[in-house]
Amino acid sequence: PRWQSPPHDKPPEVFVEVLESLSKSFLCMAQRITIVSVLMKGDSVNKSLIVKLFLGLEEHYQGVVTPLSTLPKQVREKDISPTLFDEPATFAIVANALAWKYMAIDAHSKIESSDRPDILSGKAAAFIAHSYTKLKNCKLGTGSKHLRHVVDAEIADIGAKYTEYQTDNEKVYFGIAPDMDDVELPQRQFLPTAVEFEMPKVDVVSFASKSGCANDENSIGGADLIKGRLKAPQGVDEKVFYALPEDIQKELIAQYEE
């Protein structure tokens, strides 16, 4: 349905671009919940899968703001909360950093069983350093300052692994860090999908009656009974009325009698 004769200053929540952006944002939230549920499995978690999910999350967070770029400048600057711009940008950076973090963890966990531990150690040290740098350089906007504790917590955790992996590589394995431009990232994965909205079919119930609800010998407490069931008031589509739950039928009768 289209809004007939909308006001000049429409509220931001009715813009298609805003709704599309919010839809993308909620899908990203669903992906984050998926990642958390996988991580709750503990050390047995598939690190490669986590990396793919974080990279998919990064990509989709980068697309949250895209629909908003087509809005008039006045609407973007005056009516849209900075959170809708800044929060996805911050989450995209965090997601990318966490992808590199788990690439580092995956490489480091395979060192002892590998015939080339130096290569894996070099990768682990380089990947965790890249992740750490990403987060340390993360600038929070006005609309994402509330995420400072999230970024700081990850910096602390990644920083501890950075020290561990660098120490192991420099004193034990002597691996050479790979050229980051040559590192091939795994294929991104994004699991949630939007459910297509279908306009519900609405049956119109009319309360326009001249005489009102009959209050005769079949009436009990204002609700007319016919063969053990409530009687549809005049002016109400009986087919629609009898398809409703009994408590809703009573509410309609009460509204009709007012």
Coordinates of C-alpha atoms in Angstrom, one line a residue:
P1 CA 0.0 0.0 0.0
R2 CA 1.1 3.5 -0.7
W3 CA 0.7 6.5 1.6
Q4 CA -1.7 8.9 -0.1
S5 CA -0.6 12.5 0.2
P6 CA 2.2 12.1 2.8
P7 CA 3.4 15.2 4.7
H8 CA 6.4 17.0 3.4
D9 CA 8.5 16.0 6.4
K10 CA 7.9 12.3 6.6
P11 CA 9.2 10.5 9.7
P12 CA 12.4 8.5 9.0
E13 CA 10.8 5.2 9.9
V14 CA 8.6 5.2 6.8
F15 CA 11.4 5.6 4.3
V16 CA 12.0 2.4 2.4
E17 CA 15.8 2.9 2.6
V18 CA 15.6 3.1 6.4
L19 CA 13.6 -0.1 6.7
E20 CA 15.9 -1.9 4.3
S21 CA 18.9 -0.8 6.4
L22 CA 17.2 -2.0 9.6
S23 CA 16.4 -5.3 8.0
K24 CA 20.0 -5.8 7.0
S25 CA 21.0 -4.9 10.6
F26 CA 18.7 -7.4 12.2
L27 CA 20.0 -10.1 9.8
C28 CA 23.5 -9.3 11.0
M29 CA 22.3 -9.6 14.6
A30 CA 21.0 -13.1 13.7
Q31 CA 24.5 -14.0 12.3
R32 CA 26.1 -12.8 15.5
I33 CA 23.8 -15.0 17.5
T34 CA 24.7 -17.9 15.2
I35 CA 28.4 -17.3 15.8
V36 CA 28.0 -17.2 19.6
S37 CA 26.1 -20.4 19.6
V38 CA 28.9 -22.1 17.6
L39 CA 31.6 -20.6 19.9
M40 CA 29.7 -22.0 23.0
K41 CA 30.9 -25.5 21.9
G42 CA 34.3 -24.7 23.3
D43 CA 37.7 -25.8 22.0
S44 CA 36.1 -28.4 19.7
V45 CA 34.6 -25.6 17.5
N46 CA 35.5 -25.6 13.9
K47 CA 37.8 -22.5 13.6
S48 CA 37.6 -22.4 9.8
L49 CA 33.8 -22.1 10.1
I50 CA 34.1 -19.3 12.6
V51 CA 36.4 -17.4 10.2
K52 CA 33.9 -17.8 7.3
L53 CA 31.0 -16.6 9.5
F54 CA 32.9 -13.5 10.7
L55 CA 34.0 -12.6 7.2
G56 CA 30.3 -13.0 6.1
L57 CA 29.3 -10.8 9.0
E58 CA 31.8 -8.1 8.0
E59 CA 30.6 -8.0 4.4
H60 CA 26.9 -7.7 5.4
Y61 CA 27.6 -5.0 8.0
Q62 CA 29.3 -3.0 5.3
G63 CA 26.1 -3.2 3.4
V64 CA 23.8 -1.9 6.2
V65 CA 24.5 1.7 5.5
T66 CA 24.4 1.4 1.7
P67 CA 20.6 2.1 1.3
L68 CA 20.9 5.2 3.5
S69 CA 23.3 6.8 1.1
T70 CA 20.5 7.4 -1.4
L71 CA 18.4 9.4 1.1
P72 CA 18.4 13.2 0.8
K73 CA 21.3 14.8 2.7
Q74 CA 18.9 16.7 5.0
V75 CA 17.2 13.5 6.1
R76 CA 20.5 11.7 6.6
E77 CA 21.9 14.4 8.8
K78 CA 18.8 15.5 10.6
D79 CA 16.5 12.6 11.0
I80 CA 18.7 9.4 11.0
S81 CA 20.4 8.4 14.3
P82 CA 24.2 8.3 14.0
T83 CA 24.0 4.9 15.5
L84 CA 22.6 3.5 12.3
F85 CA 25.7 4.7 10.5
D86 CA 28.4 4.2 13.1
E87 CA 27.5 1.0 14.7
P88 CA 27.6 -1.2 11.5
A89 CA 30.9 0.4 10.6
T90 CA 32.4 -0.6 14.0
F91 CA 30.9 -4.1 14.0
A92 CA 32.4 -4.6 10.5
I93 CA 35.9 -3.8 11.7
V94 CA 35.5 -6.0 14.8
A95 CA 34.2 -8.9 12.7
N96 CA 37.2 -8.6 10.3
A97 CA 39.6 -8.5 13.3
L98 CA 38.0 -11.5 14.8
A99 CA 38.2 -13.4 11.6
W100 CA 42.0 -12.9 11.6
K101 CA 42.1 -13.8 15.3
Y102 CA 40.6 -17.2 14.6
M103 CA 42.8 -17.7 11.6
A104 CA 45.7 -17.2 14.0
I105 CA 44.2 -19.5 16.6
D106 CA 43.6 -22.2 13.9
A107 CA 47.2 -22.0 12.7
H108 CA 48.7 -22.0 16.2
S109 CA 46.6 -25.0 17.2
K110 CA 48.1 -27.1 14.4
I111 CA 51.8 -26.3 15.1
E112 CA 52.6 -29.3 17.2
S113 CA 51.1 -31.8 14.7
S114 CA 52.7 -30.2 11.7
D115 CA 55.9 -31.2 9.9
R116 CA 56.5 -27.5 9.2
P117 CA 55.7 -25.8 12.5
D118 CA 57.8 -22.8 11.5
I119 CA 55.4 -22.0 8.7
L120 CA 52.3 -22.2 10.9
S121 CA 54.0 -20.3 13.7
G122 CA 54.9 -17.5 11.3
K123 CA 51.3 -17.4 10.1
A124 CA 49.8 -17.4 13.6
A125 CA 52.1 -14.5 14.7
A126 CA 51.3 -12.5 11.5
F127 CA 47.6 -13.1 11.6
I128 CA 47.2 -12.2 15.3
A129 CA 49.3 -9.0 14.8
H130 CA 47.1 -8.0 11.9
S131 CA 44.0 -8.6 14.1
Y132 CA 45.5 -6.5 16.9
T133 CA 46.4 -3.6 14.7
K134 CA 42.9 -3.6 13.2
L135 CA 41.2 -3.1 16.5
K136 CA 43.8 -0.7 17.9
N137 CA 43.1 1.6 14.9
C138 CA 39.4 1.3 15.2
K139 CA 37.9 4.8 15.6
L140 CA 34.5 5.0 17.2
G141 CA 32.0 7.5 15.9
T142 CA 29.3 9.3 17.9
G143 CA 26.8 6.5 17.3
S144 CA 29.1 3.7 18.3
K145 CA 30.8 5.0 21.5
H146 CA 28.7 2.6 23.5
L147 CA 30.7 -0.2 21.9
R148 CA 34.0 0.9 23.5
H149 CA 33.8 -1.9 26.1
V150 CA 33.4 -4.5 23.3
V151 CA 36.4 -3.3 21.4
D152 CA 38.5 -2.9 24.5
A153 CA 37.7 -6.5 25.7
E154 CA 38.7 -7.9 22.3
I155 CA 41.9 -5.8 22.3
A156 CA 42.9 -7.3 25.7
D157 CA 42.2 -10.8 24.6
I158 CA 43.9 -10.5 21.2
G159 CA 46.8 -8.6 22.9
A160 CA 47.4 -11.6 25.2
K161 CA 47.5 -14.0 22.2
Y162 CA 49.7 -11.6 20.3
T163 CA 52.3 -11.7 23.0
E164 CA 52.1 -15.5 23.3
Y165 CA 52.3 -16.2 19.5
Q166 CA 55.1 -13.6 18.9
T167 CA 57.2 -15.1 21.8
D168 CA 56.7 -18.7 20.5
N169 CA 57.7 -17.7 17.0
E170 CA 60.7 -15.6 18.0
K171 CA 62.2 -18.0 20.5
V172 CA 61.0 -21.5 19.4
Y173 CA 59.9 -21.8 15.8
F174 CA 61.5 -18.9 14.0
G175 CA 58.8 -18.7 11.4
I176 CA 58.7 -16.1 8.6
A177 CA 55.6 -14.0 8.5
P178 CA 53.8 -14.3 5.2
D179 CA 53.0 -11.3 3.0
M180 CA 49.5 -10.3 4.1
D181 CA 48.6 -9.4 0.6
D182 CA 49.2 -12.9 -0.6
V183 CA 47.0 -14.5 2.2
E184 CA 44.0 -16.2 0.6
L185 CA 40.9 -15.7 2.8
P186 CA 38.3 -18.5 3.0
Q187 CA 34.9 -18.1 1.4
R188 CA 32.5 -15.9 3.3
Q189 CA 29.4 -17.4 4.8
F190 CA 26.2 -15.7 5.9
L191 CA 23.5 -18.0 7.1
P192 CA 20.4 -15.8 8.0
T193 CA 18.0 -14.9 5.2
A194 CA 15.2 -12.4 5.1
V195 CA 11.6 -13.7 5.2
E196 CA 9.7 -12.2 2.4
F197 CA 6.8 -10.0 3.7
E198 CA 3.4 -10.9 2.4
M199 CA 0.6 -8.4 2.7
P200 CA -2.1 -10.1 4.9
K201 CA -5.6 -10.4 3.5
V202 CA -7.8 -8.3 5.7
D203 CA -11.5 -8.9 6.0
V204 CA -13.4 -5.8 6.8
V205 CA -15.8 -6.1 9.8
S206 CA -18.4 -3.4 9.8
F207 CA -20.0 -2.1 13.0
A208 CA -22.3 0.2 11.1
S209 CA -25.8 -0.9 12.2
K210 CA -29.0 1.1 12.5
S211 CA -30.8 -0.9 15.2
G212 CA -27.9 -2.2 17.3
C213 CA -27.6 -5.7 18.9
A214 CA -31.0 -7.2 19.7
N215 CA -31.5 -7.8 23.4
D216 CA -34.3 -10.4 23.4
E217 CA -35.0 -13.7 25.1
N218 CA -32.0 -15.3 23.5
S219 CA -29.7 -12.7 25.0
I220 CA -27.4 -13.6 27.9
G221 CA -25.3 -10.7 29.2
G222 CA -25.6 -8.7 26.0
A223 CA -24.3 -11.6 23.9
D224 CA -27.1 -13.1 21.7
L225 CA -27.0 -16.9 21.5
I226 CA -28.1 -19.0 18.5
K227 CA -28.0 -22.8 19.1
G228 CA -25.3 -22.5 21.8
R229 CA -23.1 -20.0 20.1
L230 CA -22.8 -16.2 20.1
K231 CA -24.9 -14.3 17.5
A232 CA -23.1 -12.1 15.1
P233 CA -24.4 -8.5 15.5
Q234 CA -26.1 -6.8 12.7
G235 CA -23.7 -5.2 10.2
V236 CA -21.0 -7.8 10.9
D237 CA -19.9 -10.4 8.3
E238 CA -21.1 -13.6 9.9
K239 CA -18.5 -15.8 8.1
V240 CA -15.7 -13.6 9.5
F241 CA -17.3 -13.3 12.9
Y242 CA -17.7 -17.1 13.5
A243 CA -14.1 -17.7 12.4
L244 CA -12.9 -15.6 15.3
P245 CA -12.1 -17.0 18.8
E246 CA -15.0 -16.7 21.2
D247 CA -13.3 -14.2 23.4
I248 CA -12.7 -11.9 20.4
Q249 CA -16.3 -12.4 19.4
K250 CA -17.4 -11.1 22.8
E251 CA -15.1 -8.1 22.5
L252 CA -16.6 -7.2 19.1
I253 CA -20.1 -7.5 20.5
A254 CA -19.2 -5.3 23.4
Q255 CA -17.7 -2.7 21.1
Y256 CA -20.7 -2.9 18.9
E257 CA -23.1 -2.2 21.8
E258 CA -21.2 0.9 22.9

